[in-house]
CSV table of N, CA, C and O in Angstrom, one decimal:
chain,number,residue,atom,x,y,z
A,609,MET,N,98.6,130.8,117.7
A,609,MET,CA,97.4,129.6,117.6
A,609,MET,C,97.3,129.1,116.4
A,609,MET,O,97.3,128.1,115.9
A,610,ALA,N,97.2,129.9,115.1
A,610,ALA,CA,97.2,129.5,114.0
A,610,ALA,C,98.5,129.0,113.5
A,610,ALA,O,98.4,127.9,112.6
A,611,ALA,N,99.4,129.2,113.9
A,611,ALA,CA,100.9,128.6,113.9
A,611,ALA,C,100.9,127.1,114.0
A,611,ALA,O,101.5,126.4,113.4
A,612,VAL,N,100.2,126.9,115.0
A,612,VAL,CA,99.8,125.2,115.5
A,612,VAL,C,99.1,124.6,114.7
A,612,VAL,O,99.1,123.4,114.2
A,613,SER,N,97.6,125.4,114.5
A,613,SER,CA,96.9,124.7,113.8
A,613,SER,C,97.2,124.3,112.4
A,613,SER,O,96.6,123.0,111.8
A,614,ALA,N,97.7,124.8,111.3
A,614,ALA,CA,98.0,124.5,110.5
A,614,ALA,C,98.8,123.1,110.1
A,614,ALA,O,98.5,122.3,109.3
A,615,PRO,N,100.0,123.2,110.7
A,615,PRO,CA,100.6,121.9,111.0
A,615,PRO,C,99.9,120.5,111.2
A,615,PRO,O,100.0,119.6,110.8
A,616,VAL,N,99.0,121.0,112.2
A,616,VAL,CA,98.1,119.8,112.4
A,616,VAL,C,97.1,119.4,111.6
A,616,VAL,O,96.9,118.4,111.3
A,617,ALA,N,96.6,120.4,110.9
A,617,ALA,CA,95.7,120.2,110.0
A,617,ALA,C,96.3,119.5,108.7
A,617,ALA,O,95.6,118.4,108.0
A,618,VAL,N,97.4,119.7,108.7
A,618,VAL,CA,98.3,118.7,107.3
A,618,VAL,C,98.3,117.4,108.0
A,618,VAL,O,98.1,116.5,107.1
A,619,VAL,N,99.0,117.0,109.2
A,619,VAL,CA,99.0,116.1,109.2
A,619,VAL,C,97.7,115.1,109.5
A,619,VAL,O,98.1,113.8,109.0
A,620,VAL,N,96.7,116.0,109.7
A,620,VAL,CA,95.3,115.5,109.9
A,620,VAL,C,94.9,115.1,108.6
A,620,VAL,O,94.2,113.8,108.2
A,621,ALA,N,95.0,115.9,107.7
A,621,ALA,CA,94.7,115.6,106.0
A,621,ALA,C,95.1,114.5,105.5
A,621,ALA,O,95.2,113.7,104.8
A,622,LEU,N,96.7,114.2,105.7
A,622,LEU,CA,97.4,113.4,105.2
A,622,LEU,C,97.1,112.2,105.7
A,622,LEU,O,97.1,110.9,105.2
A,623,PHE,N,97.0,111.7,107.3
A,623,PHE,CA,96.4,110.6,107.6
A,623,PHE,C,94.8,110.4,107.2
A,623,PHE,O,94.6,109.1,106.8
A,624,ALA,N,94.3,111.4,107.1
A,624,ALA,CA,92.9,111.1,106.2
A,624,ALA,C,93.0,110.4,105.1
A,624,ALA,O,92.0,109.7,104.5
A,625,VAL,N,93.9,111.0,104.5
A,625,VAL,CA,94.3,110.4,102.8
A,625,VAL,C,95.0,108.9,103.0
A,625,VAL,O,94.7,108.0,102.0
A,626,GLY,N,96.1,109.0,103.4
A,626,GLY,CA,97.0,107.8,103.9
A,626,GLY,C,96.2,106.6,104.5
A,626,GLY,O,96.6,105.6,104.0
A,627,ALA,N,95.5,106.4,105.2
A,627,ALA,CA,95.2,105.6,106.1
A,627,ALA,C,94.2,104.5,105.3
A,627,ALA,O,94.2,103.4,105.0
A,628,PRO,N,93.2,105.4,104.4
A,628,PRO,CA,92.7,104.3,103.7
A,628,PRO,C,93.4,103.5,102.5
A,628,PRO,O,93.0,102.6,102.1
A,629,LEU,N,94.3,104.4,101.8
A,629,LEU,CA,95.0,103.8,100.8
A,629,LEU,C,96.0,102.7,101.5
A,629,LEU,O,96.3,101.5,100.9
A,630,VAL,N,96.3,102.7,102.5
A,630,VAL,CA,97.1,101.6,103.3
A,630,VAL,C,96.1,100.3,103.6
A,630,VAL,O,96.8,99.2,103.4
A,631,LEU,N,95.0,100.6,104.0
A,631,LEU,CA,94.1,99.4,104.4
A,631,LEU,C,93.8,98.9,103.0
A,631,LEU,O,93.7,97.6,102.7
A,632,TYR,N,93.6,99.8,101.9
A,632,TYR,CA,93.4,99.3,100.5
A,632,TYR,C,94.4,98.1,100.2
A,632,TYR,O,94.1,97.2,99.5
A,633,ALA,N,95.6,98.8,100.1
A,633,ALA,CA,96.7,98.1,99.7
A,633,ALA,C,96.7,96.5,100.4
A,633,ALA,O,97.1,95.3,100.2
A,634,LEU,N,96.3,96.8,102.2
A,634,LEU,CA,96.5,95.5,102.8
A,634,LEU,C,95.5,94.7,102.3
A,634,LEU,O,95.4,93.3,102.4
A,635,VAL,N,94.0,95.0,102.1
A,635,VAL,CA,93.0,94.1,101.4
A,635,VAL,C,93.3,93.6,100.0
A,635,VAL,O,93.1,92.4,100.2
A,636,ARG,N,94.2,94.3,99.2
A,636,ARG,CA,94.2,93.8,98.2
A,636,ARG,C,95.3,92.5,98.0
A,636,ARG,O,95.5,91.7,97.6
A,637,ALA,N,96.6,92.8,99.0
A,637,ALA,CA,97.5,91.8,99.2
A,637,ALA,C,96.7,90.7,99.9
A,637,ALA,O,97.1,89.7,99.5
A,638,GLU,N,96.0,90.7,100.6
A,638,GLU,CA,95.1,89.5,100.9
A,638,GLU,C,94.4,88.7,100.0
A,638,GLU,O,94.3,87.5,99.8
A,639,HIS,N,93.5,89.7,99.2
A,639,HIS,CA,93.2,89.2,98.0
A,639,HIS,C,93.9,88.3,97.3
A,639,HIS,O,93.2,87.3,96.5
A,640,ASP,N,95.1,88.4,96.8
A,640,ASP,CA,96.0,88.0,96.0
A,640,ASP,C,96.6,86.8,96.5
A,640,ASP,O,96.7,85.9,95.7
A,641,GLN,N,96.4,86.4,97.7
A,641,GLN,CA,97.0,85.4,98.5
A,641,GLN,C,95.9,84.3,98.6
A,641,GLN,O,96.2,83.3,99.3
A,642,ARG,N,94.3,84.7,98.0
A,642,ARG,CA,93.6,83.4,98.1
A,642,ARG,C,93.6,82.4,97.7
A,642,ARG,O,94.6,82.3,96.3
A,643,GLU,N,93.1,81.1,98.4
A,643,GLU,CA,93.5,79.8,97.5
A,643,GLU,C,92.0,79.6,96.3
A,643,GLU,O,91.2,80.0,96.6
A,644,ARG,N,92.7,79.1,95.0
A,644,ARG,CA,91.4,79.0,94.1
A,644,ARG,C,91.3,77.6,94.0
A,644,ARG,O,91.9,77.0,94.5
A,645,MET,N,90.1,77.4,93.8
A,645,MET,CA,89.7,75.8,93.7
A,645,MET,C,88.2,75.8,92.9
A,645,MET,O,87.8,76.7,92.7
A,646,ASP,N,88.2,74.8,92.2
A,646,ASP,CA,87.1,74.3,91.6
A,646,ASP,C,85.9,74.1,92.4
A,646,ASP,O,85.8,74.1,93.6
A,647,ARG,N,84.7,73.8,91.6
A,647,ARG,CA,83.3,73.8,92.2
A,647,ARG,C,83.6,72.2,93.2
A,647,ARG,O,82.9,72.5,94.4
A,648,ALA,N,84.1,71.5,92.5
A,648,ALA,CA,83.8,70.2,93.5
A,648,ALA,C,84.7,70.3,95.0
A,648,ALA,O,84.5,70.1,95.6
A,649,ASP,N,86.1,70.7,94.3
A,649,ASP,CA,86.8,71.0,95.6
A,649,ASP,C,86.1,72.2,96.5
A,649,ASP,O,86.2,71.9,98.2
A,650,ALA,N,85.4,73.0,96.5
A,650,ALA,CA,84.8,73.7,97.2
A,650,ALA,C,83.8,73.2,98.1
A,650,ALA,O,83.4,73.6,99.3
A,651,GLU,N,82.9,72.7,96.9
A,651,GLU,CA,81.8,71.6,98.1
A,651,GLU,C,82.5,70.7,99.0
A,651,GLU,O,82.0,70.7,99.8
A,652,ARG,N,83.6,70.2,98.5
A,652,ARG,CA,84.1,69.2,99.6
A,652,ARG,C,84.3,70.2,100.8
A,652,ARG,O,84.2,69.6,102.1
A,653,ALA,N,85.0,71.4,100.7
A,653,ALA,CA,85.8,72.1,101.6
A,653,ALA,C,84.6,72.3,102.7
A,653,ALA,O,84.6,72.6,103.6
A,654,ALA,N,83.0,73.2,102.0
A,654,ALA,CA,82.5,73.3,102.4
A,654,ALA,C,81.7,72.0,103.2
A,654,ALA,O,81.2,72.4,105.0
A,655,ARG,N,81.8,70.9,102.9
A,655,ARG,CA,81.4,69.8,104.0
A,655,ARG,C,81.6,69.8,104.7
A,655,ARG,O,81.4,69.2,106.1
A,656,ARG,N,83.3,69.7,105.0
A,656,ARG,CA,84.2,69.5,106.0
A,656,ARG,C,84.0,70.5,106.8
A,656,ARG,O,84.7,70.2,108.0
A,657,ASP,N,83.6,71.9,106.6
A,657,ASP,CA,83.5,72.8,107.9
A,657,ASP,C,82.3,72.6,108.8
A,657,ASP,O,82.2,72.9,109.8
A,658,ARG,N,81.2,71.7,108.7
A,658,ARG,CA,80.2,71.6,109.5
A,658,ARG,C,80.7,70.9,110.4
A,658,ARG,O,81.9,69.9,110.7
């Protein structure tokens, strides 16, 4: 039983560390692609959303 538990524990530990890192990388990539605008453009875009 212990022979099976150890590899499973390693896989779970790798997933527990790896999944947040992958999510962090995806969020950073999305952040880098955002559109930058000045205040006047932002106000114009906000009015268009109504």
